[in-house]
PDB file of C-alpha atoms in Angstrom:
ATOM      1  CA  UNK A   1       3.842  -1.025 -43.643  1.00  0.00           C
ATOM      2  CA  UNK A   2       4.199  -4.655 -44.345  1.00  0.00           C
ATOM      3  CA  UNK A   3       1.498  -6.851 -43.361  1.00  0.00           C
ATOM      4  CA  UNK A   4       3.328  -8.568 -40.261  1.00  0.00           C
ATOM      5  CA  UNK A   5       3.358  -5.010 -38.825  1.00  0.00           C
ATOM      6  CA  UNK A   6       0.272  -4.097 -39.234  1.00  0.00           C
ATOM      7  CA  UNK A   7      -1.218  -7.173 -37.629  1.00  0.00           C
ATOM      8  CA  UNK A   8       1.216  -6.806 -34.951  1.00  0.00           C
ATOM      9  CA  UNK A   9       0.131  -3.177 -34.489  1.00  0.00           C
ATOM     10  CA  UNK A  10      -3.533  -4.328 -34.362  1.00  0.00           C
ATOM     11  CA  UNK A  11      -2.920  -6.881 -32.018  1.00  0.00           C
ATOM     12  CA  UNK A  12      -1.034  -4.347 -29.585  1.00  0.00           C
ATOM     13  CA  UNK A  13      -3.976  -2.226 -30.024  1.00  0.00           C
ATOM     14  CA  UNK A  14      -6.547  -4.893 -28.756  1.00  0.00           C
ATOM     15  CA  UNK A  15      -4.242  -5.404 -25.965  1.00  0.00           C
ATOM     16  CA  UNK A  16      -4.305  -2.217 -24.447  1.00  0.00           C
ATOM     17  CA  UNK A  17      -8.104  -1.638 -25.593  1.00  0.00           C
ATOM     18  CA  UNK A  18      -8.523  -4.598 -23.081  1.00  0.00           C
ATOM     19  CA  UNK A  19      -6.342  -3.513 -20.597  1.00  0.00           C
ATOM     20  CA  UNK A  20      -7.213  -0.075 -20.327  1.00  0.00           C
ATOM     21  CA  UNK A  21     -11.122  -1.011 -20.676  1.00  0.00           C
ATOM     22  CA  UNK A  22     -12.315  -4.062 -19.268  1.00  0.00           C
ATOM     23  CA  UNK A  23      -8.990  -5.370 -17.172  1.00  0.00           C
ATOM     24  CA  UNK A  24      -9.351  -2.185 -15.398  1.00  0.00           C
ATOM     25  CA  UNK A  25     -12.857  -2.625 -14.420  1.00  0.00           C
ATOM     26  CA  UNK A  26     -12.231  -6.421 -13.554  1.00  0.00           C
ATOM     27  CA  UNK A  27      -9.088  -5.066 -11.096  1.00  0.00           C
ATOM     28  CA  UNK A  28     -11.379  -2.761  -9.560  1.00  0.00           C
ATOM     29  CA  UNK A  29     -13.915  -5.503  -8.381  1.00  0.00           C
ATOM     30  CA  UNK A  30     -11.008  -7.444  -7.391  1.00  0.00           C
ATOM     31  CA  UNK A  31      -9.891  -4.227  -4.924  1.00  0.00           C
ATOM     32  CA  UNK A  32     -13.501  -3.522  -3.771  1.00  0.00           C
ATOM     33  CA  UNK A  33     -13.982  -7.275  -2.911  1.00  0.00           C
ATOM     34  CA  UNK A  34     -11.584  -6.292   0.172  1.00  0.00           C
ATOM     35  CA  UNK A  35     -13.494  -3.479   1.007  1.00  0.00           C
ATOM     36  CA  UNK A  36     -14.258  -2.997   4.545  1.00  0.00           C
ATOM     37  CA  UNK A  37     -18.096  -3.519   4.035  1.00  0.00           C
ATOM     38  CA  UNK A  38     -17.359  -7.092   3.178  1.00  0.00           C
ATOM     39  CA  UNK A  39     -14.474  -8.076   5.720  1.00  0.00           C
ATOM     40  CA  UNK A  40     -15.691  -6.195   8.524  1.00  0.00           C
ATOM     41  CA  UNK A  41     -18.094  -8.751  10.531  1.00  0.00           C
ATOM     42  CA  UNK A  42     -19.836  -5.458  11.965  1.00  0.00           C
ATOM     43  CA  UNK A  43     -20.791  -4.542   8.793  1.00  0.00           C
ATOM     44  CA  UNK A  44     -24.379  -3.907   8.431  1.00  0.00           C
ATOM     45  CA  UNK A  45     -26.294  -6.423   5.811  1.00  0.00           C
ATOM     46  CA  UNK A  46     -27.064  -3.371   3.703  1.00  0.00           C
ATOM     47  CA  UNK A  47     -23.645  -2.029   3.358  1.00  0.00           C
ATOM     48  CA  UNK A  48     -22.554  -5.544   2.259  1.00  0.00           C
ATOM     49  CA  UNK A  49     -25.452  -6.110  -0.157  1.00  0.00           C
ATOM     50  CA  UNK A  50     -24.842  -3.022  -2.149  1.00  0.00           C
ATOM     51  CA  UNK A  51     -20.839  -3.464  -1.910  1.00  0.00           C
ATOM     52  CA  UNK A  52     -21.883  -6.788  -3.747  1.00  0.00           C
ATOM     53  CA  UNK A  53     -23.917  -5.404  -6.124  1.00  0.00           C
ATOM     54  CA  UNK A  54     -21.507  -2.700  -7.061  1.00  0.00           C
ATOM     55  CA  UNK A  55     -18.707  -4.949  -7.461  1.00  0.00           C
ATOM     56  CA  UNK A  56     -21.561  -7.469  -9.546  1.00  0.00           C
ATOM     57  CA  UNK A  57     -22.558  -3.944 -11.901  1.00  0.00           C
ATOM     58  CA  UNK A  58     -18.497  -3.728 -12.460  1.00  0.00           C
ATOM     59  CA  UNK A  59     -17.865  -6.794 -13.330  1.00  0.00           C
ATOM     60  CA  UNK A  60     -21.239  -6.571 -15.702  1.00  0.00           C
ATOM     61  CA  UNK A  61     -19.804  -3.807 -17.750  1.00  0.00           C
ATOM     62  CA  UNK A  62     -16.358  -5.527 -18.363  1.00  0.00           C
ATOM     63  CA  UNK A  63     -18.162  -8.036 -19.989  1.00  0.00           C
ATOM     64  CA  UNK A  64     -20.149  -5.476 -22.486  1.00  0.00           C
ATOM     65  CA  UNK A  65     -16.559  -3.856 -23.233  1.00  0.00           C
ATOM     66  CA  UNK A  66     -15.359  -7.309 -23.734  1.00  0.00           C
ATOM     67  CA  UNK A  67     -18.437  -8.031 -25.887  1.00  0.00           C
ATOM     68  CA  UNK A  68     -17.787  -4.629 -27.533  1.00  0.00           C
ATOM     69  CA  UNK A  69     -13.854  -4.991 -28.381  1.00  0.00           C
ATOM     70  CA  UNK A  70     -14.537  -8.839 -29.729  1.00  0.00           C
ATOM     71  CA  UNK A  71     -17.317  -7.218 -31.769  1.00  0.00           C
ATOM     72  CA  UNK A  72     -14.932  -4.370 -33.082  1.00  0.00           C
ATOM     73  CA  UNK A  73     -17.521  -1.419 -31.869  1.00  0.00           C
ATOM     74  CA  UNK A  74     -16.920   1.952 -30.665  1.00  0.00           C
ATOM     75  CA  UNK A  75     -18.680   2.660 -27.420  1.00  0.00           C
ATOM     76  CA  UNK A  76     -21.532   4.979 -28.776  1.00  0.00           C
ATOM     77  CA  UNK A  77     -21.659   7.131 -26.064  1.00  0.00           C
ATOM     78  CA  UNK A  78     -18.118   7.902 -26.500  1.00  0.00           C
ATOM     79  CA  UNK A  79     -18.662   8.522 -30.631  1.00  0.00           C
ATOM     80  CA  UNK A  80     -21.410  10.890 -30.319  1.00  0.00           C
ATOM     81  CA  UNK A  81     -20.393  13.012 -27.336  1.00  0.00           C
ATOM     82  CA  UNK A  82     -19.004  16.278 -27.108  1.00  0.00           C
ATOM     83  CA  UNK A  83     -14.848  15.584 -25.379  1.00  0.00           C
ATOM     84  CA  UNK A  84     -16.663  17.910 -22.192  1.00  0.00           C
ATOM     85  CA  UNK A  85     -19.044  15.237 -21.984  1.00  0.00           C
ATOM     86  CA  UNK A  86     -16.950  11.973 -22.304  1.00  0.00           C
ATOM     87  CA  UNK A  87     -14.339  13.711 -19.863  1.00  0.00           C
ATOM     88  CA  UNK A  88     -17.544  13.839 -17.845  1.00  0.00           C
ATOM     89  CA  UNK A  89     -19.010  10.230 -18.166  1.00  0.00           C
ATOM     90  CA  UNK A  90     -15.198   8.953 -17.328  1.00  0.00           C
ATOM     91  CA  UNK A  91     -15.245  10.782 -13.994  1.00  0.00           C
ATOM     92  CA  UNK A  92     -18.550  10.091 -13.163  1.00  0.00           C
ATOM     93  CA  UNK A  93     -18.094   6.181 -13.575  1.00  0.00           C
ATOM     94  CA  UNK A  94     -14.818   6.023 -11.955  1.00  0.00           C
ATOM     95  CA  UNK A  95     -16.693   8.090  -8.868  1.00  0.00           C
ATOM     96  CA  UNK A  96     -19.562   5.245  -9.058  1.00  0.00           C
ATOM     97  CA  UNK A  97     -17.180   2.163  -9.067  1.00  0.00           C
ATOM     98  CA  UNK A  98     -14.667   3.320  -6.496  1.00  0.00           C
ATOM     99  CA  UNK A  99     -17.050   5.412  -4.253  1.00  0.00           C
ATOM    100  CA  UNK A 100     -13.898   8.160  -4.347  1.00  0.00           C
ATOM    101  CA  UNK A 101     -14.315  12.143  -5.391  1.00  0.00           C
ATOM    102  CA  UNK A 102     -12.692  13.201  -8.440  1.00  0.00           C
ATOM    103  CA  UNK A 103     -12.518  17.265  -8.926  1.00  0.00           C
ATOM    104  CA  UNK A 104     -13.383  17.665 -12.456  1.00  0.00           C
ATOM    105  CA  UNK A 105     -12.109  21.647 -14.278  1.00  0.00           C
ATOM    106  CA  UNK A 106     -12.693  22.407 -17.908  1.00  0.00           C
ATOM    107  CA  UNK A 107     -12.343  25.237 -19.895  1.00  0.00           C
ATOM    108  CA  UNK A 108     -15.892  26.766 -21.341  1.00  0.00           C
ATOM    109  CA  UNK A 109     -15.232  25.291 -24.485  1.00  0.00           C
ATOM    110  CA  UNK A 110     -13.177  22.398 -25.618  1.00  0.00           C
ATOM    111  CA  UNK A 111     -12.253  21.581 -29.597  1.00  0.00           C
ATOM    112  CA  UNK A 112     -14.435  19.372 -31.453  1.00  0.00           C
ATOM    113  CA  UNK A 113     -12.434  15.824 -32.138  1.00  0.00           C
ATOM    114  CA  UNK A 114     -12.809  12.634 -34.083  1.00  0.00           C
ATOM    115  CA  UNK A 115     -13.451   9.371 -32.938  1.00  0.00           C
ATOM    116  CA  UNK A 116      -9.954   7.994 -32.019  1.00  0.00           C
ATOM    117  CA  UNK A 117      -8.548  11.196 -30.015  1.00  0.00           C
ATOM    118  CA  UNK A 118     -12.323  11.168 -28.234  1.00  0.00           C
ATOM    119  CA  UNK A 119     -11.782   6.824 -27.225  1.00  0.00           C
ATOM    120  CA  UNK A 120      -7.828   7.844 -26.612  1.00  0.00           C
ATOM    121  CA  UNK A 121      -8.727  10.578 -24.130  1.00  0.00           C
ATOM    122  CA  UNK A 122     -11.528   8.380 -22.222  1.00  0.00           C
ATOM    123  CA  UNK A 123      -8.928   5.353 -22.215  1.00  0.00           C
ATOM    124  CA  UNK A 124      -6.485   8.249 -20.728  1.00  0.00           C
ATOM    125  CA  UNK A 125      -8.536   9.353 -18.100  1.00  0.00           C
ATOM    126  CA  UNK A 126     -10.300   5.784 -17.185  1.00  0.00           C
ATOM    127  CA  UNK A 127      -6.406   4.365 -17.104  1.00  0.00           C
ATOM    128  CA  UNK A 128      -4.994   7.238 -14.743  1.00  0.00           C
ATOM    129  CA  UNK A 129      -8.014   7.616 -12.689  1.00  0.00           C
ATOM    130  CA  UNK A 130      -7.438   3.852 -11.946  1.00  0.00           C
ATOM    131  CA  UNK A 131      -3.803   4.482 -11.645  1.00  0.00           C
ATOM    132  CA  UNK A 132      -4.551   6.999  -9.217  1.00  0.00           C
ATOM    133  CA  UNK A 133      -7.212   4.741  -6.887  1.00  0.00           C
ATOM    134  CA  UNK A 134      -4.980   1.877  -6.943  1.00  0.00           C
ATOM    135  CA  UNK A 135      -1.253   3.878  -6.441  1.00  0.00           C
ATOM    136  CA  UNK A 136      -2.704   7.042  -4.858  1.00  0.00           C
ATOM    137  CA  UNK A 137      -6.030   5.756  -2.651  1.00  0.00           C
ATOM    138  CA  UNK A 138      -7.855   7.775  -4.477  1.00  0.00           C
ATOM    139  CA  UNK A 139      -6.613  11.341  -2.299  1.00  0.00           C
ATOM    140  CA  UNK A 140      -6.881  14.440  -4.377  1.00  0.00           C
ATOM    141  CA  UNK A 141      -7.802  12.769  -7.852  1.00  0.00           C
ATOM    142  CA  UNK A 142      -8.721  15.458 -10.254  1.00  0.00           C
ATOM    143  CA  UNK A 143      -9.127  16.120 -14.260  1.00  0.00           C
ATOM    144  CA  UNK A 144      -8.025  18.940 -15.989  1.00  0.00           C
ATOM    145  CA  UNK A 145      -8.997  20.156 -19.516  1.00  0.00           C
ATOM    146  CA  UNK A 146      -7.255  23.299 -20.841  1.00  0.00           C
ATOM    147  CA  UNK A 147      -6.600  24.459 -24.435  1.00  0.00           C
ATOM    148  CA  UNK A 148      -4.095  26.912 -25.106  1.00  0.00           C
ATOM    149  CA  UNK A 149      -2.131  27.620 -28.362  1.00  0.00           C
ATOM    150  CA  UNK A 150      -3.063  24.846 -30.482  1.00  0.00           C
ATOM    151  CA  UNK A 151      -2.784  22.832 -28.287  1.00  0.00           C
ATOM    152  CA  UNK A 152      -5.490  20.468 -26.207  1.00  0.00           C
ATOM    153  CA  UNK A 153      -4.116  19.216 -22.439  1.00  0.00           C
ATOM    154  CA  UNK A 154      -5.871  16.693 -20.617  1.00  0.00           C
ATOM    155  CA  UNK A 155      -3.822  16.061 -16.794  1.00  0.00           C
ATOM    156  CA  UNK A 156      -5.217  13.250 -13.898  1.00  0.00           C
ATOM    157  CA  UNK A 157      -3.792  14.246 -10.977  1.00  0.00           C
ATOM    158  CA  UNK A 158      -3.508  12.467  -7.318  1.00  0.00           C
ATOM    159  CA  UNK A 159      -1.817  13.794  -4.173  1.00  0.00           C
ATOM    160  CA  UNK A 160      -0.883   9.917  -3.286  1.00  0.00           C
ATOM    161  CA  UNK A 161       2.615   8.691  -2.633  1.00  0.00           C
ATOM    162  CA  UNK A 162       3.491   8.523  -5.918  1.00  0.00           C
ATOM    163  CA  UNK A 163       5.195   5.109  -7.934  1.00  0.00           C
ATOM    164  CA  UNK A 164       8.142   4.571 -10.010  1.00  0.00           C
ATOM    165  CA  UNK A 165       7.345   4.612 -13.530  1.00  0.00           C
ATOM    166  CA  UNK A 166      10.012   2.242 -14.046  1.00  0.00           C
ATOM    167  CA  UNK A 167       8.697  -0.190 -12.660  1.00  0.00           C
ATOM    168  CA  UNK A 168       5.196   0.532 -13.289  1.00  0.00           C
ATOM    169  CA  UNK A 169       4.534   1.259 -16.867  1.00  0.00           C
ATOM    170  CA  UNK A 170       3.843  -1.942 -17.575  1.00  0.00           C
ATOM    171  CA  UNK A 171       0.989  -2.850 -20.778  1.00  0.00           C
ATOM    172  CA  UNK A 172      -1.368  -0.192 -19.269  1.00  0.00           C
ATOM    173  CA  UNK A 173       0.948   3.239 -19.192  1.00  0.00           C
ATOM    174  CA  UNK A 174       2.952   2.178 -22.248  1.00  0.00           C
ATOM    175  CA  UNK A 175      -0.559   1.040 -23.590  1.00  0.00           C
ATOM    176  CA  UNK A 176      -1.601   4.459 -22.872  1.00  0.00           C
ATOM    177  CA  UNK A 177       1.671   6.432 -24.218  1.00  0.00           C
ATOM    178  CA  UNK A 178       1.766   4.247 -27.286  1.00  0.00           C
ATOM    179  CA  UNK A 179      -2.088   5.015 -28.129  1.00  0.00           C
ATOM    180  CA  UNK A 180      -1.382   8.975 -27.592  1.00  0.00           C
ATOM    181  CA  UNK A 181       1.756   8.899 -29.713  1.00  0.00           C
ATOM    182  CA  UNK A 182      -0.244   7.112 -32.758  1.00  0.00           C
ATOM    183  CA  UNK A 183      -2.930  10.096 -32.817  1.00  0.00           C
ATOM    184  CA  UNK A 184       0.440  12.522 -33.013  1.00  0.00           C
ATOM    185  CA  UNK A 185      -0.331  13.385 -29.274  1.00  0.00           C
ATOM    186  CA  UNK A 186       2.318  13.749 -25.967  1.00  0.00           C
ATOM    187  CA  UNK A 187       2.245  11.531 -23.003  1.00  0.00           C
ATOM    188  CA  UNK A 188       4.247  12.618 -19.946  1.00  0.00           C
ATOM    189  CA  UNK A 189       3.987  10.925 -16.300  1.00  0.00           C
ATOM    190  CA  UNK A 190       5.054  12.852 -13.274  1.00  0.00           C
ATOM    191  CA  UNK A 191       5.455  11.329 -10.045  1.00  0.00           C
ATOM    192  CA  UNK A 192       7.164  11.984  -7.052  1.00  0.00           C
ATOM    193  CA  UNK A 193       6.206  11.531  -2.954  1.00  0.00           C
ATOM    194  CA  UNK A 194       3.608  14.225  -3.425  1.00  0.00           C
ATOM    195  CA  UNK A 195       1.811  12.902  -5.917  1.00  0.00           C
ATOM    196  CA  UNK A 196       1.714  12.090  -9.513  1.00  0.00           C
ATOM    197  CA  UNK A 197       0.290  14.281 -12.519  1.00  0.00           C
ATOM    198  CA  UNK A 198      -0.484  12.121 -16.149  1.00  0.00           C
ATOM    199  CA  UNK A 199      -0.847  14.750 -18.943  1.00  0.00           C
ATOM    200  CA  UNK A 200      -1.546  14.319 -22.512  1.00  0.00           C
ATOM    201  CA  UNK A 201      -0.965  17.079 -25.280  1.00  0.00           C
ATOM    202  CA  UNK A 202      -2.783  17.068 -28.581  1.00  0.00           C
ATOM    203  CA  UNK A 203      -2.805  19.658 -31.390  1.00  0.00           C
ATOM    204  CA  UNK A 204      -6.465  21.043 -32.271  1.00  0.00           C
ATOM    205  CA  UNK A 205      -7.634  23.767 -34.319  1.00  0.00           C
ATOM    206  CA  UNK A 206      -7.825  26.681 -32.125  1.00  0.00           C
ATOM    207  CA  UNK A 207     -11.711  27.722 -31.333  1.00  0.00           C
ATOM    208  CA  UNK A 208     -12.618  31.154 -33.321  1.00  0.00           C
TER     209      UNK A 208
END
């Protein structure tokens, strides 16, 4: 590749590191801050002070991935975990910042990875958990892991109205399909009134 395309590729990648990290976390604050514990005037005071402070802790973590990305770091926790455990860590934050229940299903063992499929797969599930809060309300999230053939899956699901992906794979989905593709993975979005399903496919080495 010539050197204007790498630096354009680079530059697309810090894009969608900040959209699907910290712009994520930023929009989430942003939807809390119209949560009912803050506009309803019958709101208890302790409701409203830990809305605040949850929305506060969100915003505090953009700016350590923003610190992060400008820095050019990995998040450690997501280099030096098992995929289980990241898939893990991704459902449990999303849980904490949007106070919504995500069903979480793996497999008893999942293929060991390097570094970019492990940050490509949280980005994956942060993105279409957020996808699914902000299209879906949050009904019927859920993660799947399976491995079968070769081959890795990793699926957010949401039993929400569904969107049109026309309109709606903006930076952050084409962020997401473009950072799949350049590990060699799949990225497929199904939507519909029921509901929309995300899945990625990745080849592994198959577990002996």
């Amino acid at each position: 590749l010539c050197a204007a395309a790498i630096n354009e590729r680079y530059l697309r990648r810090i894009g969608a590191d900040l959209h699907d990290g910290p712009a994520q976390l930023v929009a989430l604050a942003a939807l809390r801050m119209d949560s009912p514990a803050l506009v309803d005037p019958a709101t208890s005071s302790t409701l409203r002070e830990a809305e605040i402070a949850g929305i506060h802790k969100t915003l505090g973590e953009a700016m350590r991935e923003i610190r992060g990305i400008c820095n050019g770091l990995v998040l450690p926790q997501i280099e030096t975990q098992a995929i289980a455990d990241i898939l893990r860590l991704a459902v449990a934050e999303h849980e904490r910042r949007t106070s919504t229940n995500v069903l979480l299903t793996l497999p008893e063992r999942l293929p060991e990875l390097g570094t970019s499929e492990k940050i490509s797969i949280y980005r994956f599930v942060q993105e279409g958990l957020n996808n699914a809060f902000r299209h879906g309300k949050g009904k019927g999230q859920q993660v799947r892991a399976t491995t079968k053939g070769g081959k890795l899956l990793v699926e957010v699901v949401d039993t929400g109205p569904g969107f049109d992906p026309a309109r709606s794979e903006g930076l952050g989905l084409a962020g997401l399909r473009e950072r799949i593709e350049s590990i060699g993975g799949q990225f497929e979005t199904l939507t519909g009134p029921g509901g929309t399903r995300l899945v990625i496919t990745l080849s592994v080495e198959e577990q002996p």
